[in-house]
CSV table of C-alpha atoms in Angstrom, one decimal:
chain,number,residue,atom,x,y,z
L,30,MET,CA,34.6,127.4,77.1
L,31,SER,CA,35.0,130.7,75.3
L,32,ASN,CA,38.0,129.9,73.3
L,33,ASP,CA,40.0,126.7,73.7
L,34,THR,CA,43.3,127.5,72.0
L,35,GLU,CA,44.9,124.3,73.5
L,36,PHE,CA,42.3,122.1,71.9
L,37,ARG,CA,43.5,120.4,68.8
L,38,PHE,CA,40.7,119.8,66.3
L,39,GLY,CA,41.2,117.0,63.8
L,40,PRO,CA,42.6,117.7,60.3
L,41,ALA,CA,39.3,117.0,58.6
L,42,THR,CA,35.6,116.3,59.4
L,43,GLY,CA,32.1,116.5,58.0
L,44,VAL,CA,29.6,119.3,58.4
L,45,GLY,CA,26.7,117.1,59.6
L,46,SER,CA,24.2,115.8,57.1
L,47,LEU,CA,24.5,112.8,54.8
L,48,PRO,CA,22.2,111.3,52.2
L,49,GLY,CA,20.1,108.1,52.9
L,50,GLY,CA,18.3,106.9,56.0
L,51,ASP,CA,20.5,104.1,57.5
L,52,ALA,CA,22.0,105.3,60.8
L,53,ARG,CA,24.4,102.4,61.1
L,54,GLU,CA,25.7,102.9,57.5
L,55,ALA,CA,26.1,106.6,58.2
L,56,ALA,CA,28.0,106.1,61.4
L,57,LYS,CA,30.2,103.5,59.8
L,58,SER,CA,31.0,105.8,56.9
L,59,VAL,CA,31.8,108.8,59.2
L,60,THR,CA,34.0,106.9,61.7
L,61,GLY,CA,35.7,105.1,58.9
L,62,SER,CA,36.5,108.3,57.0
L,63,PHE,CA,37.4,110.6,59.9
L,64,GLU,CA,39.5,108.5,62.3
L,65,ASP,CA,40.7,111.6,64.1
L,66,PHE,CA,37.6,113.7,64.1
L,67,PRO,CA,34.3,111.9,63.5
L,68,HIS,CA,30.9,113.6,63.9
L,69,LEU,CA,27.3,112.5,64.7
L,70,ALA,CA,25.7,112.0,61.3
L,71,GLU,CA,22.3,113.6,60.4
L,72,LEU,CA,20.0,112.0,57.9
L,73,PRO,CA,17.2,114.4,56.9
L,74,ALA,CA,16.0,112.2,54.1
L,75,ARG,CA,14.1,110.2,56.7
L,76,GLY,CA,11.6,113.1,56.9
L,77,PRO,CA,10.3,115.7,59.4
L,78,GLY,CA,12.1,115.3,62.7
L,79,ALA,CA,15.3,114.2,61.0
L,80,ASP,CA,15.7,117.6,59.3
L,81,MET,CA,17.9,120.2,61.1
L,82,ILE,CA,15.1,122.3,62.5
L,83,GLY,CA,13.0,119.3,63.7
L,84,ARG,CA,16.0,117.5,65.1
L,85,THR,CA,17.0,120.5,67.3
L,86,ALA,CA,13.3,121.2,68.2
L,87,GLY,CA,13.3,117.7,69.7
L,88,LEU,CA,16.1,118.8,72.0
L,89,LEU,CA,14.2,121.8,73.5
L,90,VAL,CA,13.2,121.7,77.1
L,91,GLU,CA,9.6,122.6,78.0
L,92,LEU,CA,9.0,123.9,74.4
L,93,TYR,CA,7.6,121.6,71.8
L,94,ALA,CA,7.1,121.9,68.1
L,95,ARG,CA,4.9,120.2,65.4
L,96,VAL,CA,5.0,120.1,61.7
L,97,GLU,CA,2.5,122.4,59.8
L,98,PRO,CA,2.3,122.8,56.0
L,99,SER,CA,4.4,126.0,56.4
L,100,GLY,CA,7.1,124.4,58.6
L,101,TRP,CA,7.8,123.7,62.3
L,102,ARG,CA,5.5,125.5,64.7
L,103,ILE,CA,5.7,125.8,68.5
L,104,GLY,CA,2.9,123.9,70.2
L,105,ASP,CA,1.6,123.2,73.7
L,106,ARG,CA,2.7,119.6,74.3
L,107,PRO,CA,5.0,117.0,72.9
L,108,GLY,CA,3.3,115.2,70.0
L,109,ARG,CA,4.0,112.7,67.3
L,110,ASP,CA,6.6,114.9,65.6
L,111,THR,CA,8.6,115.6,68.7
L,112,ARG,CA,8.6,111.9,69.6
L,113,ARG,CA,9.7,111.0,66.1
L,114,ALA,CA,12.6,113.6,66.2
L,115,ARG,CA,13.8,112.2,69.6
L,116,SER,CA,13.5,108.6,68.4
L,117,TRP,CA,15.7,109.2,65.3
L,118,LEU,CA,18.3,111.0,67.5
L,119,VAL,CA,18.4,108.0,69.8
L,120,GLU,CA,18.8,105.7,66.7
L,121,ASP,CA,21.7,107.9,65.5
L,122,LEU,CA,23.4,107.9,69.0
L,123,ASP,CA,23.0,104.1,69.2
L,124,ALA,CA,24.8,103.8,65.9
L,125,LEU,CA,27.5,106.3,66.8
L,126,GLU,CA,28.1,104.5,70.1
L,127,GLU,CA,28.5,101.2,68.3
L,128,PHE,CA,31.2,102.5,66.0
L,129,THR,CA,33.1,104.5,68.6
L,130,GLN,CA,33.8,101.8,71.1
L,131,GLY,CA,37.1,102.7,72.8
L,132,TYR,CA,37.5,105.9,70.8
L,133,GLU,CA,39.5,108.7,72.3
L,134,GLY,CA,39.7,112.0,70.6
L,135,ALA,CA,37.7,114.9,69.2
L,136,LEU,CA,34.0,114.1,68.4
L,137,LYS,CA,31.6,116.7,66.9
L,138,VAL,CA,27.9,117.0,67.5
L,139,GLN,CA,25.7,119.5,65.7
L,140,ALA,CA,22.6,121.5,66.6
L,141,VAL,CA,20.8,124.5,65.1
L,142,GLY,CA,21.9,127.8,66.8
L,143,PRO,CA,19.4,130.1,68.5
L,144,TRP,CA,19.1,132.6,65.7
L,145,THR,CA,18.5,130.2,62.8
L,146,LEU,CA,16.1,128.4,65.1
L,147,ALA,CA,14.2,131.7,65.8
L,148,ALA,CA,14.2,132.5,62.1
L,149,ASN,CA,12.7,129.1,61.1
L,150,LEU,CA,10.5,128.1,64.0
L,151,GLU,CA,7.0,129.6,63.9
L,152,LEU,CA,4.9,130.9,66.8
L,153,ARG,CA,1.3,130.0,67.1
L,154,ASN,CA,0.3,132.9,64.9
L,155,GLY,CA,2.4,131.6,62.0
L,156,GLU,CA,5.1,134.3,62.3
L,157,ALA,CA,8.7,133.4,63.0
L,158,ALA,CA,9.8,133.4,66.6
L,159,LEU,CA,12.3,136.0,65.4
L,160,SER,CA,9.4,138.5,65.4
L,161,ASP,CA,9.0,138.4,69.2
L,162,PRO,CA,12.1,139.2,71.4
L,163,GLY,CA,10.6,137.4,74.4
L,164,ALA,CA,10.1,134.3,72.3
L,165,CYS,CA,13.7,134.5,71.2
L,166,ARG,CA,14.9,134.6,74.8
L,167,ASP,CA,12.7,131.7,75.8
L,168,LEU,CA,13.9,129.7,72.8
L,169,ALA,CA,17.6,130.4,73.5
L,170,GLY,CA,17.1,129.3,77.2
L,171,SER,CA,15.3,126.2,76.2
L,172,LEU,CA,17.9,125.3,73.6
L,173,ALA,CA,20.7,125.9,76.2
L,174,GLU,CA,19.1,123.4,78.6
L,175,GLY,CA,18.5,120.9,75.9
L,176,LEU,CA,22.1,121.0,74.7
L,177,ARG,CA,23.4,120.5,78.2
L,178,THR,CA,21.4,117.3,78.4
L,179,HIS,CA,22.3,116.2,74.9
L,180,LEU,CA,26.1,116.7,75.5
L,181,ALA,CA,25.9,114.8,78.7
L,182,GLU,CA,24.2,111.9,77.0
L,183,VAL,CA,26.9,111.8,74.2
L,184,ALA,CA,29.6,112.0,76.8
L,185,ARG,CA,28.1,109.0,78.6
L,186,ARG,CA,27.9,107.0,75.4
L,187,VAL,CA,31.4,107.8,74.2
L,188,PRO,CA,33.3,108.5,77.4
L,189,GLY,CA,36.7,108.8,75.8
L,190,ALA,CA,35.6,111.6,73.4
L,191,ARG,CA,36.5,115.3,73.7
L,192,LEU,CA,33.2,116.8,72.6
L,193,VAL,CA,33.0,119.6,70.1
L,194,LEU,CA,29.6,121.4,69.8
L,195,GLN,CA,28.8,122.8,66.3
L,196,LEU,CA,26.0,125.4,66.2
L,197,ASP,CA,24.5,125.6,62.7
L,198,GLU,CA,23.7,129.3,61.9
L,199,PRO,CA,23.0,129.6,58.2
L,200,SER,CA,20.3,132.3,58.8
L,201,LEU,CA,22.5,134.4,61.0
L,202,THR,CA,23.6,136.9,58.4
L,203,ALA,CA,19.9,137.3,57.3
L,204,VAL,CA,18.9,137.9,60.9
L,205,LEU,CA,21.6,140.6,61.3
L,206,ARG,CA,20.6,142.3,58.0
L,207,GLY,CA,16.8,142.2,58.4
L,208,GLN,CA,16.4,139.8,55.5
L,209,VAL,CA,14.2,137.1,57.1
L,210,ARG,CA,10.9,137.1,55.3
L,211,SER,CA,7.6,137.3,57.2
L,212,ALA,CA,4.9,134.6,56.9
L,213,SER,CA,3.2,136.6,54.1
L,214,GLY,CA,6.4,137.0,52.2
L,215,TYR,CA,5.6,140.6,51.5
L,216,ARG,CA,7.9,142.1,54.2
L,217,THR,CA,10.9,141.2,56.3
L,218,HIS,CA,11.5,141.1,60.0
L,219,ARG,CA,13.5,143.9,61.4
L,220,ALA,CA,17.2,143.3,61.9
L,221,VAL,CA,18.1,142.2,65.4
L,222,ASP,CA,20.6,144.4,67.3
L,223,ARG,CA,24.1,143.0,67.0
L,224,GLN,CA,24.7,143.2,70.7
L,225,VAL,CA,21.5,141.1,71.4
L,226,VAL,CA,22.6,138.6,68.8
L,227,GLU,CA,26.1,138.3,70.3
L,228,ALA,CA,24.8,138.0,73.9
L,229,THR,CA,22.3,135.3,73.0
L,230,LEU,CA,25.0,133.3,71.1
L,231,ARG,CA,27.3,133.7,74.1
L,232,GLU,CA,24.7,132.2,76.4
L,233,VAL,CA,24.2,129.2,74.2
L,234,VAL,CA,28.0,128.8,73.5
L,235,GLY,CA,28.5,128.8,77.3
L,236,VAL,CA,26.6,125.6,77.8
L,237,HIS,CA,29.6,123.6,76.6
L,238,ALA,CA,32.0,124.6,79.4
L,239,ALA,CA,34.0,121.3,79.0
L,240,GLY,CA,35.0,121.9,75.3
L,241,PRO,CA,35.0,124.2,72.3
L,242,VAL,CA,32.1,125.4,70.2
L,243,VAL,CA,32.2,125.9,66.4
L,244,VAL,CA,29.7,128.0,64.6
L,245,HIS,CA,28.8,126.9,61.0
L,246,SER,CA,27.3,129.0,58.3
L,247,CYS,CA,27.4,128.2,54.6
L,248,ALA,CA,25.9,131.7,53.8
L,249,PRO,CA,28.0,134.6,52.4
L,250,ASP,CA,29.4,137.2,54.8
L,251,VAL,CA,29.8,135.1,57.9
L,252,PRO,CA,30.3,137.6,60.9
L,253,PHE,CA,33.7,136.2,62.0
L,254,ALA,CA,34.4,139.0,64.5
L,255,LEU,CA,30.9,138.7,66.2
L,256,LEU,CA,31.3,135.0,66.5
L,257,ARG,CA,34.7,135.3,68.0
L,258,ARG,CA,33.4,137.8,70.6
L,259,ALA,CA,30.5,135.4,71.4
L,260,GLY,CA,33.0,132.8,72.4
L,261,ALA,CA,33.2,130.5,69.3
L,262,ALA,CA,36.5,128.6,69.3
L,263,GLY,CA,36.1,127.9,65.6
L,264,VAL,CA,34.1,129.1,62.5
L,265,SER,CA,32.9,126.7,59.8
L,266,PHE,CA,32.2,128.3,56.4
L,267,ASP,CA,32.0,127.7,52.6
L,268,ALA,CA,35.4,128.8,51.4
L,269,SER,CA,34.2,129.5,47.9
L,270,LEU,CA,32.1,132.4,49.2
L,271,LEU,CA,35.1,134.2,50.7
L,272,THR,CA,36.3,137.4,49.1
L,273,GLU,CA,39.4,139.6,49.7
L,274,ARG,CA,37.0,141.8,51.8
L,275,ASP,CA,37.1,139.0,54.4
L,276,ASP,CA,40.9,139.0,54.7
L,277,ASP,CA,41.2,141.3,57.7
L,278,VAL,CA,38.5,139.7,59.9
L,279,ILE,CA,39.9,136.2,59.1
L,280,GLY,CA,43.4,137.3,59.9
L,281,GLU,CA,42.2,138.8,63.2
L,282,ALA,CA,40.4,135.6,64.0
L,283,VAL,CA,43.4,133.4,63.3
L,284,GLU,CA,45.7,135.7,65.4
L,285,SER,CA,43.2,135.5,68.3
L,286,GLY,CA,43.3,131.7,68.2
L,287,THR,CA,40.1,130.9,66.3
L,288,ALA,CA,40.1,127.7,64.3
L,289,LEU,CA,38.9,127.7,60.7
L,290,PHE,CA,36.8,124.9,59.4
L,291,ALA,CA,37.3,125.5,55.7
L,292,GLY,CA,34.5,124.1,53.4
L,293,VAL,CA,36.5,123.4,50.3
L,294,VAL,CA,34.9,120.2,48.9
L,295,PRO,CA,31.6,120.8,47.0
L,296,ALA,CA,28.5,119.5,48.8
L,297,VAL,CA,26.7,118.3,45.7
L,298,ASP,CA,27.7,115.8,43.0
L,299,GLY,CA,30.3,116.9,40.6
L,300,PRO,CA,33.9,116.4,39.6
L,301,LEU,CA,36.4,116.6,42.4
L,302,SER,CA,39.8,118.3,41.8
L,303,ASP,CA,43.0,116.7,43.0
L,304,PRO,CA,43.4,117.1,46.8
L,305,ALA,CA,46.1,119.8,46.5
L,306,GLY,CA,43.8,121.8,44.1
L,307,SER,CA,40.9,121.7,46.7
L,308,VAL,CA,43.0,123.5,49.3
L,309,MET,CA,44.8,125.9,46.9
L,310,GLY,CA,42.5,128.8,47.9
L,311,VAL,CA,43.3,128.2,51.5
L,312,ARG,CA,47.0,128.4,50.8
L,313,THR,CA,46.5,131.5,48.7
L,314,LEU,CA,44.5,133.2,51.5
L,315,TRP,CA,47.3,132.3,54.0
L,316,ARG,CA,49.9,133.9,51.7
L,317,ARG,CA,47.8,137.1,51.4
L,318,LEU,CA,47.4,137.3,55.1
L,319,GLY,CA,51.2,136.9,55.6
L,320,LEU,CA,50.6,134.1,58.2
L,321,ARG,CA,53.3,131.4,58.9
L,322,PRO,CA,52.8,128.4,56.7
L,323,GLU,CA,53.5,126.0,59.5
L,324,LEU,CA,50.4,127.3,61.3
L,325,LEU,CA,48.1,126.2,58.5
L,326,ALA,CA,47.5,122.6,59.4
L,327,GLN,CA,47.2,123.5,63.1
L,328,VAL,CA,44.5,126.1,62.4
L,329,VAL,CA,42.5,124.7,59.5
L,330,THR,CA,40.2,121.7,59.5
L,331,VAL,CA,39.1,120.7,56.0
L,332,THR,CA,35.3,120.0,55.5
L,333,PRO,CA,32.7,119.9,52.7
L,334,ALA,CA,31.3,123.3,51.8
L,335,CYS,CA,28.0,122.4,53.6
L,336,GLY,CA,26.0,119.3,54.6
L,337,LEU,CA,25.9,116.5,52.1
L,338,ALA,CA,22.2,115.6,52.3
L,339,GLY,CA,21.7,116.7,48.7
L,340,ALA,CA,24.5,114.5,47.3
L,341,SER,CA,24.3,110.9,46.1
L,342,PRO,CA,25.5,108.3,48.6
L,343,ALA,CA,28.5,107.4,46.3
L,344,TYR,CA,29.5,111.1,46.0
L,345,ALA,CA,29.1,111.7,49.7
L,346,ARG,CA,31.6,108.8,50.5
L,347,ARG,CA,34.0,110.2,47.9
L,348,ALA,CA,33.7,113.7,49.4
L,349,LEU,CA,34.5,112.6,52.9
L,350,ALA,CA,37.6,110.7,51.7
L,351,HIS,CA,38.6,113.7,49.6
L,352,CYS,CA,38.5,116.0,52.7
L,353,VAL,CA,41.0,113.7,54.5
L,354,ARG,CA,43.3,113.7,51.5
L,355,ALA,CA,43.1,117.4,51.0
L,356,ALA,CA,43.9,117.9,54.7
L,357,ARG,CA,46.9,115.7,54.3
L,358,SER,CA,48.0,117.7,51.3
L,359,LEU,CA,47.8,120.9,53.4
L,360,ALA,CA,49.9,119.4,56.2
L,361,ASP,CA,52.5,118.0,53.8
L,362,ASN,CA,52.9,121.1,51.6
L,363,PRO,CA,51.7,124.2,53.6
L,364,GLU,CA,53.4,126.5,51.1
């Protein structure tokens, strides 16, 4: 759906990736930490096919990809790499199903969005799919079909869940600005027209007619307004990258019913502040925007700044628990 203002996201959740390679351990950790809003864990440490690009490439319909020394490249037929990606996804879904027996509530699944996929998936000539408008269209259509099937499978396995689809778009700003490098590295691909970017995102967002879509980017200058127009019900971002320049677009997003997934907990090992300190920036932003404090806990979901694949297992567990405590602090003391 384009914007589900009635949908209540949970107070805290993860972004997606975790360290390690044990699917059951990851599912147990996520469901134990986020009782109101768990997510399907991703474990890229397992290797190609468990990484974000490979995992989503495995979802594509009638398009296949294989690993080359330079990265993932579109091929003619499903090969070992596609089979591995699909096998790991099934393993992760099996684990999630085991630990969500009887669960009713919001549940988030993640996939790479069409523009980050186009920027990172190579054509047969070694250039990014982004270099070919026709390839971008084919990729978006294939992704949309694959996501429909994937969402239906998750709904079958966890029938009480209200599914939230997260599209990971860390390359989106670079696509809009013409900053994606060519294969040679000596030039960049031309910026894609904003209307084309928006229309393609709207097509992929539209596959989840039964629930809301959140777009995640841990890059600077997230295009909040464009994502809102494309139908995103929420935007997930690294809160440490916000500046006062972003105030107006964030204020407009909140007033239009967009949920904010505020990444306030560092994604790599380091000291964690007290929970209240972690959400201090969110409270400060709210005051600057002149928004009602009681809206804060309704609109904001607390997350890590980005995926936790680069963290140690012990820190990742602490970070997930810290998100929950920080969200509680926000709800208890919005001002």
